[in-house]
Each structure stands twice: as structure tokens, then as C-alpha cells.
Amino acid sequence: MDVTGTSQIPRQRGERLVDTAVRYAEERHWDVLAGAWLEPVAGAERCSCAAADCPSPGAHPLGRDWVNRATGSAVAVRRMWAASPYASILLPTGRTFDALDVPESAGCLALARMERRDVELGPVTSTATRRMLFFVLPGGAAKVPELVRGLGWPPHTIDLVPRGEGDYVVAPPTRVGRHGPVQWARRPTAANRWLPDAEELVSALAYACGRDGRRESR
């Protein structure tokens, strides 16, 4: 699914998390936050938050003030990872981008349709829990419910989750416990530096989510 083009995020396997986090801040001007991490315990791994039932092991914010700690400063990013070298890389939404979060099956269908129609797309992540997140201009998340209603879908009936102010996405190559790493379905490149508005993507995503939901209900 990845498109061609010059990209250095992430540059190579085995690269230190701090270097990837710094380049998110420097190359994309994204605010970055050091989140939880995985710790070896009795031959297994657990989240640094120590919760046995952590729903996102090694990949979530720590502390209630996490929104205020996210930064676009490379110096501050290096300082965060100096304190926690194995911390997950989190990107707050509602600042330089929002994200539209859909099931992987619906995301693949919508992505294929939009690529055939030459829709301008931003970066897209593929999570370890079989979700895809499409990056859009900030403010897009707030528009989604009304846009979906305009297409004839009650928002609660389709699995399209807008992520905006006060939320975050887990950035590649962060690993989410036993589920595995988050990856890029479409890498950040010079070609997709300018993000689409949510309005440009919602129709294809809502259609794919609706179709996906009908298939699962059979």
C-alpha cells in the first residue's frame, strides 16, 4: 500500500526510537511525546504502567498532564528519551493534524478506492490491532459526525473514529505489546506534507466502514 517517493521516516530498522522521534519533530513539525514502554518481567513483557490488564501495553501516555508535555523541540525530545530510552512514540492529534481511525479491512478498501481516483492523501498508519489511521488537517475530527450524517449514516452505526484535540496516535515503529509494531501504510513524504481536509476522505471511509459493518453482521 505504500506509495513511492523519498522518505526517511523511519530511516531503517534498528534505528533508535529517539532518532525517529526527533525526525518527526524536525522533518514534519509534529509534536511528540514519550509514552509508556515495555519491560521484561519473569520472562515476559509488561507495560511500564504496571497494570496487568493494560489495554495498550507499552504504547500510551503516562500521567494526566501528558498533553502539556508533548513538544516539537528536538532538544526537548532528546531529553525525554534520555530519561526513558525505550519509550513509545506518541503524536498528539488536534495540533498539526487530526486522524480518522477505521478498521483495517475498511481502511484498505477505502485506500484502494481513493488511490484509483487520485485523491490526495496524507500519511496513513496501520496499527498492531488491525486499525488504520488517516492523517487530515487539524479541525477535521470535529467535522466528521456532521459529514457522516450528510452521507446518510448515523455516526454511531459505523466504526469511523475521529481523533482530534486531546487525543493521540501511536507512531511507527512503536510496538504495542504482543500485538507487534505500528507501521506506515503510506509513509510521510515530501509529496504528502500538505494534508487533506477530512471532507475529502470521509465519503470513501464511511462507505467502506458501512460495507464492512454489513459484512460482519451477516
mmCIF file with all atom_site columns, C-alpha atoms in Angstrom:
data_model
loop_
_atom_site.group_PDB
_atom_site.id
_atom_site.type_symbol
_atom_site.label_atom_id
_atom_site.label_alt_id
_atom_site.label_comp_id
_atom_site.label_asym_id
_atom_site.label_entity_id
_atom_site.label_seq_id
_atom_site.pdbx_PDB_ins_code
_atom_site.Cartn_x
_atom_site.Cartn_y
_atom_site.Cartn_z
_atom_site.occupancy
_atom_site.B_iso_or_equiv
_atom_site.pdbx_formal_charge
_atom_site.auth_seq_id
_atom_site.auth_comp_id
_atom_site.auth_asym_id
_atom_site.auth_atom_id
_atom_site.pdbx_PDB_model_num
ATOM 1   C CA . MET A 1 1   ? 0.000   0.000   0.000  1.00 0.00 ? 1   MET A CA 1
ATOM 2   C CA . ASP A 1 2   ? 2.953   2.306   0.456  1.00 0.00 ? 2   ASP A CA 1
ATOM 3   C CA . VAL A 1 3   ? 3.438   4.886   -2.258 1.00 0.00 ? 3   VAL A CA 1
ATOM 4   C CA . THR A 1 4   ? 6.706   5.697   -3.939 1.00 0.00 ? 4   THR A CA 1
ATOM 5   C CA . GLY A 1 5   ? 8.632   8.788   -3.023 1.00 0.00 ? 5   GLY A CA 1
ATOM 6   C CA . THR A 1 6   ? 11.513  9.959   -0.911 1.00 0.00 ? 6   THR A CA 1
ATOM 7   C CA . SER A 1 7   ? 11.006  9.283   2.770  1.00 0.00 ? 7   SER A CA 1
ATOM 8   C CA . GLN A 1 8   ? 13.301  8.972   5.723  1.00 0.00 ? 8   GLN A CA 1
ATOM 9   C CA . ILE A 1 9   ? 10.737  8.246   8.412  1.00 0.00 ? 9   ILE A CA 1
ATOM 10  C CA . PRO A 1 10  ? 11.610  5.753   9.772  1.00 0.00 ? 10  PRO A CA 1
ATOM 11  C CA . ARG A 1 11  ? 15.019  5.582   8.096  1.00 0.00 ? 11  ARG A CA 1
ATOM 12  C CA . GLN A 1 12  ? 15.969  1.980   8.796  1.00 0.00 ? 12  GLN A CA 1
ATOM 13  C CA . ARG A 1 13  ? 15.238  -0.972  11.007 1.00 0.00 ? 13  ARG A CA 1
ATOM 14  C CA . GLY A 1 14  ? 17.060  -0.897  14.292 1.00 0.00 ? 14  GLY A CA 1
ATOM 15  C CA . GLU A 1 15  ? 17.215  2.877   14.407 1.00 0.00 ? 15  GLU A CA 1
ATOM 16  C CA . ARG A 1 16  ? 16.945  4.279   17.903 1.00 0.00 ? 16  ARG A CA 1
ATOM 17  C CA . LEU A 1 17  ? 13.467  5.449   18.872 1.00 0.00 ? 17  LEU A CA 1
ATOM 18  C CA . VAL A 1 18  ? 14.839  8.836   19.867 1.00 0.00 ? 18  VAL A CA 1
ATOM 19  C CA . ASP A 1 19  ? 16.219  9.433   16.375 1.00 0.00 ? 19  ASP A CA 1
ATOM 20  C CA . THR A 1 20  ? 12.868  8.622   14.783 1.00 0.00 ? 20  THR A CA 1
ATOM 21  C CA . ALA A 1 21  ? 11.065  10.837  17.300 1.00 0.00 ? 21  ALA A CA 1
ATOM 22  C CA . VAL A 1 22  ? 13.447  13.727  16.604 1.00 0.00 ? 22  VAL A CA 1
ATOM 23  C CA . ARG A 1 23  ? 12.874  13.455  12.861 1.00 0.00 ? 23  ARG A CA 1
ATOM 24  C CA . TYR A 1 24  ? 9.104   13.509  13.331 1.00 0.00 ? 24  TYR A CA 1
ATOM 25  C CA . ALA A 1 25  ? 9.609   16.835  15.108 1.00 0.00 ? 25  ALA A CA 1
ATOM 26  C CA . GLU A 1 26  ? 12.233  18.254  12.749 1.00 0.00 ? 26  GLU A CA 1
ATOM 27  C CA . GLU A 1 27  ? 11.040  16.987  9.353  1.00 0.00 ? 27  GLU A CA 1
ATOM 28  C CA . ARG A 1 28  ? 7.269   17.041  9.838  1.00 0.00 ? 28  ARG A CA 1
ATOM 29  C CA . HIS A 1 29  ? 6.988   19.640  12.624 1.00 0.00 ? 29  HIS A CA 1
ATOM 30  C CA . TRP A 1 30  ? 4.843   17.213  14.630 1.00 0.00 ? 30  TRP A CA 1
ATOM 31  C CA . ASP A 1 31  ? 4.641   17.492  18.399 1.00 0.00 ? 31  ASP A CA 1
ATOM 32  C CA . VAL A 1 32  ? 5.989   14.346  20.020 1.00 0.00 ? 32  VAL A CA 1
ATOM 33  C CA . LEU A 1 33  ? 5.511   12.681  23.388 1.00 0.00 ? 33  LEU A CA 1
ATOM 34  C CA . ALA A 1 34  ? 7.417   9.889   25.100 1.00 0.00 ? 34  ALA A CA 1
ATOM 35  C CA . GLY A 1 35  ? 4.851   7.378   26.329 1.00 0.00 ? 35  GLY A CA 1
ATOM 36  C CA . ALA A 1 36  ? 4.891   4.071   28.205 1.00 0.00 ? 36  ALA A CA 1
ATOM 37  C CA . TRP A 1 37  ? 7.278   1.263   27.278 1.00 0.00 ? 37  TRP A CA 1
ATOM 38  C CA . LEU A 1 38  ? 7.625   -2.498  27.611 1.00 0.00 ? 38  LEU A CA 1
ATOM 39  C CA . GLU A 1 39  ? 9.611   -4.016  30.482 1.00 0.00 ? 39  GLU A CA 1
ATOM 40  C CA . PRO A 1 40  ? 10.876  -7.612  30.797 1.00 0.00 ? 40  PRO A CA 1
ATOM 41  C CA . VAL A 1 41  ? 9.307   -9.309  33.812 1.00 0.00 ? 41  VAL A CA 1
ATOM 42  C CA . ALA A 1 42  ? 9.737   -13.009 34.633 1.00 0.00 ? 42  ALA A CA 1
ATOM 43  C CA . GLY A 1 43  ? 10.490  -13.978 31.055 1.00 0.00 ? 43  GLY A CA 1
ATOM 44  C CA . ALA A 1 44  ? 7.635   -11.934 29.619 1.00 0.00 ? 44  ALA A CA 1
ATOM 45  C CA . GLU A 1 45  ? 6.947   -8.283  28.908 1.00 0.00 ? 45  GLU A CA 1
ATOM 46  C CA . ARG A 1 46  ? 4.594   -5.929  30.679 1.00 0.00 ? 46  ARG A CA 1
ATOM 47  C CA . CYS A 1 47  ? 3.726   -2.271  30.307 1.00 0.00 ? 47  CYS A CA 1
ATOM 48  C CA . SER A 1 48  ? 5.758   0.194   32.365 1.00 0.00 ? 48  SER A CA 1
ATOM 49  C CA . CYS A 1 49  ? 2.468   1.381   33.894 1.00 0.00 ? 49  CYS A CA 1
ATOM 50  C CA . ALA A 1 50  ? 2.421   -1.999  35.709 1.00 0.00 ? 50  ALA A CA 1
ATOM 51  C CA . ALA A 1 51  ? -1.270  -2.604  35.014 1.00 0.00 ? 51  ALA A CA 1
ATOM 52  C CA . ALA A 1 52  ? -1.778  -6.305  34.385 1.00 0.00 ? 52  ALA A CA 1
ATOM 53  C CA . ASP A 1 53  ? -4.735  -5.598  32.106 1.00 0.00 ? 53  ASP A CA 1
ATOM 54  C CA . CYS A 1 54  ? -3.246  -2.614  30.270 1.00 0.00 ? 54  CYS A CA 1
ATOM 55  C CA . PRO A 1 55  ? -5.241  -2.290  27.003 1.00 0.00 ? 55  PRO A CA 1
ATOM 56  C CA . SER A 1 56  ? -2.324  -0.749  25.087 1.00 0.00 ? 56  SER A CA 1
ATOM 57  C CA . PRO A 1 57  ? 0.837   -2.182  26.645 1.00 0.00 ? 57  PRO A CA 1
ATOM 58  C CA . GLY A 1 58  ? 3.895   -0.049  26.028 1.00 0.00 ? 58  GLY A CA 1
ATOM 59  C CA . ALA A 1 59  ? 2.004   2.460   23.884 1.00 0.00 ? 59  ALA A CA 1
ATOM 60  C CA . HIS A 1 60  ? 0.009   5.069   25.818 1.00 0.00 ? 60  HIS A CA 1
ATOM 61  C CA . PRO A 1 61  ? 0.607   8.362   27.654 1.00 0.00 ? 61  PRO A CA 1
ATOM 62  C CA . LEU A 1 62  ? 1.783   8.431   31.248 1.00 0.00 ? 62  LEU A CA 1
ATOM 63  C CA . GLY A 1 63  ? 0.311   10.993  33.649 1.00 0.00 ? 63  GLY A CA 1
ATOM 64  C CA . ARG A 1 64  ? -2.697  13.260  33.322 1.00 0.00 ? 64  ARG A CA 1
ATOM 65  C CA . ASP A 1 65  ? -0.617  16.189  32.083 1.00 0.00 ? 65  ASP A CA 1
ATOM 66  C CA . TRP A 1 66  ? 0.675   14.384  29.006 1.00 0.00 ? 66  TRP A CA 1
ATOM 67  C CA . VAL A 1 67  ? -0.933  16.909  26.641 1.00 0.00 ? 67  VAL A CA 1
ATOM 68  C CA . ASN A 1 68  ? 1.224   19.671  28.099 1.00 0.00 ? 68  ASN A CA 1
ATOM 69  C CA . ARG A 1 69  ? 4.416   17.635  27.868 1.00 0.00 ? 69  ARG A CA 1
ATOM 70  C CA . ALA A 1 70  ? 4.240   16.976  24.122 1.00 0.00 ? 70  ALA A CA 1
ATOM 71  C CA . THR A 1 71  ? 6.761   19.101  22.245 1.00 0.00 ? 71  THR A CA 1
ATOM 72  C CA . GLY A 1 72  ? 8.049   19.952  18.793 1.00 0.00 ? 72  GLY A CA 1
ATOM 73  C CA . SER A 1 73  ? 11.509  20.856  20.128 1.00 0.00 ? 73  SER A CA 1
ATOM 74  C CA . ALA A 1 74  ? 14.225  18.403  19.110 1.00 0.00 ? 74  ALA A CA 1
ATOM 75  C CA . VAL A 1 75  ? 16.188  19.309  22.245 1.00 0.00 ? 75  VAL A CA 1
ATOM 76  C CA . ALA A 1 76  ? 13.209  18.537  24.480 1.00 0.00 ? 76  ALA A CA 1
ATOM 77  C CA . VAL A 1 77  ? 12.506  15.310  22.569 1.00 0.00 ? 77  VAL A CA 1
ATOM 78  C CA . ARG A 1 78  ? 16.066  14.112  23.147 1.00 0.00 ? 78  ARG A CA 1
ATOM 79  C CA . ARG A 1 79  ? 15.714  14.981  26.823 1.00 0.00 ? 79  ARG A CA 1
ATOM 80  C CA . MET A 1 80  ? 12.540  12.886  27.125 1.00 0.00 ? 80  MET A CA 1
ATOM 81  C CA . TRP A 1 81  ? 14.155  9.815   25.557 1.00 0.00 ? 81  TRP A CA 1
ATOM 82  C CA . ALA A 1 82  ? 17.336  10.269  27.583 1.00 0.00 ? 82  ALA A CA 1
ATOM 83  C CA . ALA A 1 83  ? 15.137  9.719   30.635 1.00 0.00 ? 83  ALA A CA 1
ATOM 84  C CA . SER A 1 84  ? 13.184  6.826   29.016 1.00 0.00 ? 84  SER A CA 1
ATOM 85  C CA . PRO A 1 85  ? 15.171  5.321   26.107 1.00 0.00 ? 85  PRO A CA 1
ATOM 86  C CA . TYR A 1 86  ? 12.544  2.670   25.274 1.00 0.00 ? 86  TYR A CA 1
ATOM 87  C CA . ALA A 1 87  ? 9.504   4.932   25.491 1.00 0.00 ? 87  ALA A CA 1
ATOM 88  C CA . SER A 1 88  ? 6.812   4.656   22.846 1.00 0.00 ? 88  SER A CA 1
ATOM 89  C CA . ILE A 1 89  ? 6.451   7.474   20.317 1.00 0.00 ? 89  ILE A CA 1
ATOM 90  C CA . LEU A 1 90  ? 3.097   9.232   20.600 1.00 0.00 ? 90  LEU A CA 1
ATOM 91  C CA . LEU A 1 91  ? 1.830   12.061  18.393 1.00 0.00 ? 91  LEU A CA 1
ATOM 92  C CA . PRO A 1 92  ? -0.910  14.293  19.857 1.00 0.00 ? 92  PRO A CA 1
ATOM 93  C CA . THR A 1 93  ? -3.791  14.997  17.482 1.00 0.00 ? 93  THR A CA 1
ATOM 94  C CA . GLY A 1 94  ? -5.565  18.343  17.187 1.00 0.00 ? 94  GLY A CA 1
ATOM 95  C CA . ARG A 1 95  ? -2.350  20.273  16.635 1.00 0.00 ? 95  ARG A CA 1
ATOM 96  C CA . THR A 1 96  ? -0.660  19.800  13.267 1.00 0.00 ? 96  THR A CA 1
ATOM 97  C CA . PHE A 1 97  ? -3.028  17.016  12.215 1.00 0.00 ? 97  PHE A CA 1
ATOM 98  C CA . ASP A 1 98  ? -6.145  15.059  13.166 1.00 0.00 ? 98  ASP A CA 1
ATOM 99  C CA . ALA A 1 99  ? -6.697  11.392  12.325 1.00 0.00 ? 99  ALA A CA 1
ATOM 100 C CA . LEU A 1 100 ? -9.599  9.299   11.051 1.00 0.00 ? 100 LEU A CA 1
ATOM 101 C CA . ASP A 1 101 ? -9.445  5.843   12.623 1.00 0.00 ? 101 ASP A CA 1
ATOM 102 C CA . VAL A 1 102 ? -11.142 2.885   10.866 1.00 0.00 ? 102 VAL A CA 1
ATOM 103 C CA . PRO A 1 103 ? -10.917 -0.942  10.853 1.00 0.00 ? 103 PRO A CA 1
ATOM 104 C CA . GLU A 1 104 ? -8.072  -2.271  8.733  1.00 0.00 ? 104 GLU A CA 1
ATOM 105 C CA . SER A 1 105 ? -10.410 -4.033  6.291  1.00 0.00 ? 105 SER A CA 1
ATOM 106 C CA . ALA A 1 106 ? -12.381 -0.830  5.676  1.00 0.00 ? 106 ALA A CA 1
ATOM 107 C CA . GLY A 1 107 ? -9.195  1.227   5.505  1.00 0.00 ? 107 GLY A CA 1
ATOM 108 C CA . CYS A 1 108 ? -7.673  -0.990  2.828  1.00 0.00 ? 108 CYS A CA 1
ATOM 109 C CA . LEU A 1 109 ? -10.853 -0.814  0.753  1.00 0.00 ? 109 LEU A CA 1
ATOM 110 C CA . ALA A 1 110 ? -11.101 2.978   1.086  1.00 0.00 ? 110 ALA A CA 1
ATOM 111 C CA . LEU A 1 111 ? -7.399  3.469   0.391  1.00 0.00 ? 111 LEU A CA 1
ATOM 112 C CA . ALA A 1 112 ? -7.606  1.460   -2.830 1.00 0.00 ? 112 ALA A CA 1
ATOM 113 C CA . ARG A 1 113 ? -10.672 3.430   -3.983 1.00 0.00 ? 113 ARG A CA 1
ATOM 114 C CA . MET A 1 114 ? -9.075  6.777   -3.205 1.00 0.00 ? 114 MET A CA 1
ATOM 115 C CA . GLU A 1 115 ? -5.807  5.876   -4.910 1.00 0.00 ? 115 GLU A CA 1
ATOM 116 C CA . ARG A 1 116 ? -7.709  4.868   -8.062 1.00 0.00 ? 116 ARG A CA 1
ATOM 117 C CA . ARG A 1 117 ? -9.425  8.260   -8.005 1.00 0.00 ? 117 ARG A CA 1
ATOM 118 C CA . ASP A 1 118 ? -6.137  10.117  -7.382 1.00 0.00 ? 118 ASP A CA 1
ATOM 119 C CA . VAL A 1 119 ? -7.375  11.550  -4.093 1.00 0.00 ? 119 VAL A CA 1
ATOM 120 C CA . GLU A 1 120 ? -4.605  13.495  -2.383 1.00 0.00 ? 120 GLU A CA 1
ATOM 121 C CA . LEU A 1 121 ? -3.784  11.577  0.787  1.00 0.00 ? 121 LEU A CA 1
ATOM 122 C CA . GLY A 1 122 ? -1.612  12.266  3.799  1.00 0.00 ? 122 GLY A CA 1
ATOM 123 C CA . PRO A 1 123 ? 0.294   9.696   5.846  1.00 0.00 ? 123 PRO A CA 1
ATOM 124 C CA . VAL A 1 124 ? -1.627  6.596   6.972  1.00 0.00 ? 124 VAL A CA 1
ATOM 125 C CA . THR A 1 125 ? -0.663  4.261   9.793  1.00 0.00 ? 125 THR A CA 1
ATOM 126 C CA . SER A 1 126 ? -1.534  0.597   10.169 1.00 0.00 ? 126 SER A CA 1
ATOM 127 C CA . THR A 1 127 ? -1.749  -0.387  13.814 1.00 0.00 ? 127 THR A CA 1
ATOM 128 C CA . ALA A 1 128 ? -0.906  -3.628  15.528 1.00 0.00 ? 128 ALA A CA 1
ATOM 129 C CA . THR A 1 129 ? -4.565  -4.056  16.469 1.00 0.00 ? 129 THR A CA 1
ATOM 130 C CA . ARG A 1 130 ? -5.798  -4.028  12.852 1.00 0.00 ? 130 ARG A CA 1
ATOM 131 C CA . ARG A 1 131 ? -6.801  -0.383  12.559 1.00 0.00 ? 131 ARG A CA 1
ATOM 132 C CA . MET A 1 132 ? -5.783  2.253   10.011 1.00 0.00 ? 132 MET A CA 1
ATOM 133 C CA . LEU A 1 133 ? -5.470  5.961   10.770 1.00 0.00 ? 133 LEU A CA 1
ATOM 134 C CA . PHE A 1 134 ? -5.635  8.562   8.001  1.00 0.00 ? 134 PHE A CA 1
ATOM 135 C CA . PHE A 1 135 ? -3.961  11.905  8.796  1.00 0.00 ? 135 PHE A CA 1
ATOM 136 C CA . VAL A 1 136 ? -6.006  15.003  7.896  1.00 0.00 ? 136 VAL A CA 1
ATOM 137 C CA . LEU A 1 137 ? -5.850  18.722  8.601  1.00 0.00 ? 137 LEU A CA 1
ATOM 138 C CA . PRO A 1 138 ? -6.378  19.753  12.236 1.00 0.00 ? 138 PRO A CA 1
ATOM 139 C CA . GLY A 1 139 ? -10.024 20.503  12.957 1.00 0.00 ? 139 GLY A CA 1
ATOM 140 C CA . GLY A 1 140 ? -11.161 17.672  10.694 1.00 0.00 ? 140 GLY A CA 1
ATOM 141 C CA . ALA A 1 141 ? -12.198 15.391  13.546 1.00 0.00 ? 141 ALA A CA 1
ATOM 142 C CA . ALA A 1 142 ? -14.865 17.822  14.719 1.00 0.00 ? 142 ALA A CA 1
ATOM 143 C CA . LYS A 1 143 ? -16.466 17.818  11.251 1.00 0.00 ? 143 LYS A CA 1
ATOM 144 C CA . VAL A 1 144 ? -16.826 14.053  10.982 1.00 0.00 ? 144 VAL A CA 1
ATOM 145 C CA . PRO A 1 145 ? -20.194 13.456  12.719 1.00 0.00 ? 145 PRO A CA 1
ATOM 146 C CA . GLU A 1 146 ? -21.987 16.036  10.575 1.00 0.00 ? 146 GLU A CA 1
ATOM 147 C CA . LEU A 1 147 ? -20.248 14.874  7.403  1.00 0.00 ? 147 LEU A CA 1
ATOM 148 C CA . VAL A 1 148 ? -21.272 11.282  8.112  1.00 0.00 ? 148 VAL A CA 1
ATOM 149 C CA . ARG A 1 149 ? -24.875 12.321  8.758  1.00 0.00 ? 149 ARG A CA 1
ATOM 150 C CA . GLY A 1 150 ? -24.858 14.191  5.462  1.00 0.00 ? 150 GLY A CA 1
ATOM 151 C CA . LEU A 1 151 ? -23.986 10.922  3.745  1.00 0.00 ? 151 LEU A CA 1
ATOM 152 C CA . GLY A 1 152 ? -26.990 9.212   5.318  1.00 0.00 ? 152 GLY A CA 1
ATOM 153 C CA . TRP A 1 153 ? -25.173 7.344   8.104  1.00 0.00 ? 153 TRP A CA 1
ATOM 154 C CA . PRO A 1 154 ? -25.989 7.838   11.796 1.00 0.00 ? 154 PRO A CA 1
ATOM 155 C CA . PRO A 1 155 ? -22.426 8.304   13.175 1.00 0.00 ? 155 PRO A CA 1
ATOM 156 C CA . HIS A 1 156 ? -22.842 5.634   15.857 1.00 0.00 ? 156 HIS A CA 1
ATOM 157 C CA . THR A 1 157 ? -23.649 2.961   13.255 1.00 0.00 ? 157 THR A CA 1
ATOM 158 C CA . ILE A 1 158 ? -20.249 2.921   11.540 1.00 0.00 ? 158 ILE A CA 1
ATOM 159 C CA . ASP A 1 159 ? -16.801 2.327   13.017 1.00 0.00 ? 159 ASP A CA 1
ATOM 160 C CA . LEU A 1 160 ? -15.191 5.617   11.989 1.00 0.00 ? 160 LEU A CA 1
ATOM 161 C CA . VAL A 1 161 ? -13.477 7.225   14.978 1.00 0.00 ? 161 VAL A CA 1
ATOM 162 C CA . PRO A 1 162 ? -12.291 10.847  14.667 1.00 0.00 ? 162 PRO A CA 1
ATOM 163 C CA . ARG A 1 163 ? -9.196  11.686  16.704 1.00 0.00 ? 163 ARG A CA 1
ATOM 164 C CA . GLY A 1 164 ? -8.708  15.375  17.395 1.00 0.00 ? 164 GLY A CA 1
ATOM 165 C CA . GLU A 1 165 ? -7.841  17.698  20.245 1.00 0.00 ? 165 GLU A CA 1
ATOM 166 C CA . GLY A 1 166 ? -6.954  15.859  23.459 1.00 0.00 ? 166 GLY A CA 1
ATOM 167 C CA . ASP A 1 167 ? -6.261  12.551  21.720 1.00 0.00 ? 167 ASP A CA 1
ATOM 168 C CA . TYR A 1 168 ? -3.156  10.959  20.187 1.00 0.00 ? 168 TYR A CA 1
ATOM 169 C CA . VAL A 1 169 ? -1.917  8.353   17.748 1.00 0.00 ? 169 VAL A CA 1
ATOM 170 C CA . VAL A 1 170 ? 0.820   5.778   18.303 1.00 0.00 ? 170 VAL A CA 1
ATOM 171 C CA . ALA A 1 171 ? 3.615   6.367   15.812 1.00 0.00 ? 171 ALA A CA 1
ATOM 172 C CA . PRO A 1 172 ? 5.753   3.813   13.939 1.00 0.00 ? 172 PRO A CA 1
ATOM 173 C CA . PRO A 1 173 ? 7.832   1.906   14.835 1.00 0.00 ? 173 PRO A CA 1
ATOM 174 C CA . THR A 1 174 ? 6.357   1.685   18.352 1.00 0.00 ? 174 THR A CA 1
ATOM 175 C CA . ARG A 1 175 ? 5.482   -1.867  19.397 1.00 0.00 ? 175 ARG A CA 1
ATOM 176 C CA . VAL A 1 176 ? 2.167   -2.480  21.179 1.00 0.00 ? 176 VAL A CA 1
ATOM 177 C CA . GLY A 1 177 ? 2.825   -5.421  23.488 1.00 0.00 ? 177 GLY A CA 1
ATOM 178 C CA . ARG A 1 178 ? 2.405   -8.851  21.908 1.00 0.00 ? 178 ARG A CA 1
ATOM 179 C CA . HIS A 1 179 ? 0.410   -7.347  19.032 1.00 0.00 ? 179 HIS A CA 1
ATOM 180 C CA . GLY A 1 180 ? 3.515   -6.061  17.268 1.00 0.00 ? 180 GLY A CA 1
ATOM 181 C CA . PRO A 1 181 ? 4.627   -2.723  15.794 1.00 0.00 ? 181 PRO A CA 1
ATOM 182 C CA . VAL A 1 182 ? 2.665   0.132   14.297 1.00 0.00 ? 182 VAL A CA 1
ATOM 183 C CA . GLN A 1 183 ? 3.671   0.601   10.647 1.00 0.00 ? 183 GLN A CA 1
ATOM 184 C CA . TRP A 1 184 ? 3.164   3.087   7.838  1.00 0.00 ? 184 TRP A CA 1
ATOM 185 C CA . ALA A 1 185 ? 0.620   2.118   5.203  1.00 0.00 ? 185 ALA A CA 1
ATOM 186 C CA . ARG A 1 186 ? 1.576   5.398   3.490  1.00 0.00 ? 186 ARG A CA 1
ATOM 187 C CA . ARG A 1 187 ? 4.833   6.891   4.706  1.00 0.00 ? 187 ARG A CA 1
ATOM 188 C CA . PRO A 1 188 ? 5.337   10.603  5.319  1.00 0.00 ? 188 PRO A CA 1
ATOM 189 C CA . THR A 1 189 ? 6.961   12.001  2.177  1.00 0.00 ? 189 THR A CA 1
ATOM 190 C CA . ALA A 1 190 ? 7.580   15.374  0.606  1.00 0.00 ? 190 ALA A CA 1
ATOM 191 C CA . ALA A 1 191 ? 4.567   14.676  -1.636 1.00 0.00 ? 191 ALA A CA 1
ATOM 192 C CA . ASN A 1 192 ? 2.107   14.316  1.254  1.00 0.00 ? 192 ASN A CA 1
ATOM 193 C CA . ARG A 1 193 ? 3.392   17.075  3.501  1.00 0.00 ? 193 ARG A CA 1
ATOM 194 C CA . TRP A 1 194 ? 0.188   19.045  2.782  1.00 0.00 ? 194 TRP A CA 1
ATOM 195 C CA . LEU A 1 195 ? -2.661  17.159  4.415  1.00 0.00 ? 195 LEU A CA 1
ATOM 196 C CA . PRO A 1 196 ? -6.166  16.712  3.002  1.00 0.00 ? 196 PRO A CA 1
ATOM 197 C CA . ASP A 1 197 ? -9.267  18.022  4.716  1.00 0.00 ? 197 ASP A CA 1
ATOM 198 C CA . ALA A 1 198 ? -11.480 15.417  6.374  1.00 0.00 ? 198 ALA A CA 1
ATOM 199 C CA . GLU A 1 199 ? -14.219 16.252  3.855  1.00 0.00 ? 199 GLU A CA 1
ATOM 200 C CA . GLU A 1 200 ? -12.070 14.805  1.066  1.00 0.00 ? 200 GLU A CA 1
ATOM 201 C CA . LEU A 1 201 ? -11.813 11.377  2.732  1.00 0.00 ? 201 LEU A CA 1
ATOM 202 C CA . VAL A 1 202 ? -14.973 10.855  4.767  1.00 0.00 ? 202 VAL A CA 1
ATOM 203 C CA . SER A 1 203 ? -17.166 9.682   1.891  1.00 0.00 ? 203 SER A CA 1
ATOM 204 C CA . ALA A 1 204 ? -14.836 6.810   0.931  1.00 0.00 ? 204 ALA A CA 1
ATOM 205 C CA . LEU A 1 205 ? -14.134 5.912   4.558  1.00 0.00 ? 205 LEU A CA 1
ATOM 206 C CA . ALA A 1 206 ? -17.802 5.971   5.603  1.00 0.00 ? 206 ALA A CA 1
ATOM 207 C CA . TYR A 1 207 ? -18.789 3.825   2.610  1.00 0.00 ? 207 TYR A CA 1
ATOM 208 C CA . ALA A 1 208 ? -16.039 1.295   3.400  1.00 0.00 ? 208 ALA A CA 1
ATOM 209 C CA . CYS A 1 209 ? -16.944 1.197   7.103  1.00 0.00 ? 209 CYS A CA 1
ATOM 210 C CA . GLY A 1 210 ? -20.635 0.735   6.277  1.00 0.00 ? 210 GLY A CA 1
ATOM 211 C CA . ARG A 1 211 ? -19.874 -2.088  3.889  1.00 0.00 ? 211 ARG A CA 1
ATOM 212 C CA . ASP A 1 212 ? -17.507 -3.651  6.403  1.00 0.00 ? 212 ASP A CA 1
ATOM 213 C CA . GLY A 1 213 ? -20.147 -3.457  9.132  1.00 0.00 ? 213 GLY A CA 1
ATOM 214 C CA . ARG A 1 214 ? -22.796 -5.099  6.960  1.00 0.00 ? 214 ARG A CA 1
ATOM 215 C CA . ARG A 1 215 ? -20.445 -7.963  6.128  1.00 0.00 ? 215 ARG A CA 1
ATOM 216 C CA . GLU A 1 216 ? -19.650 -8.583  9.815  1.00 0.00 ? 216 GLU A CA 1
ATOM 217 C CA . SER A 1 217 ? -23.330 -8.557  10.788 1.00 0.00 ? 217 SER A CA 1
ATOM 218 C CA . ARG A 1 218 ? -24.208 -11.396 8.411  1.00 0.00 ? 218 ARG A CA 1
#
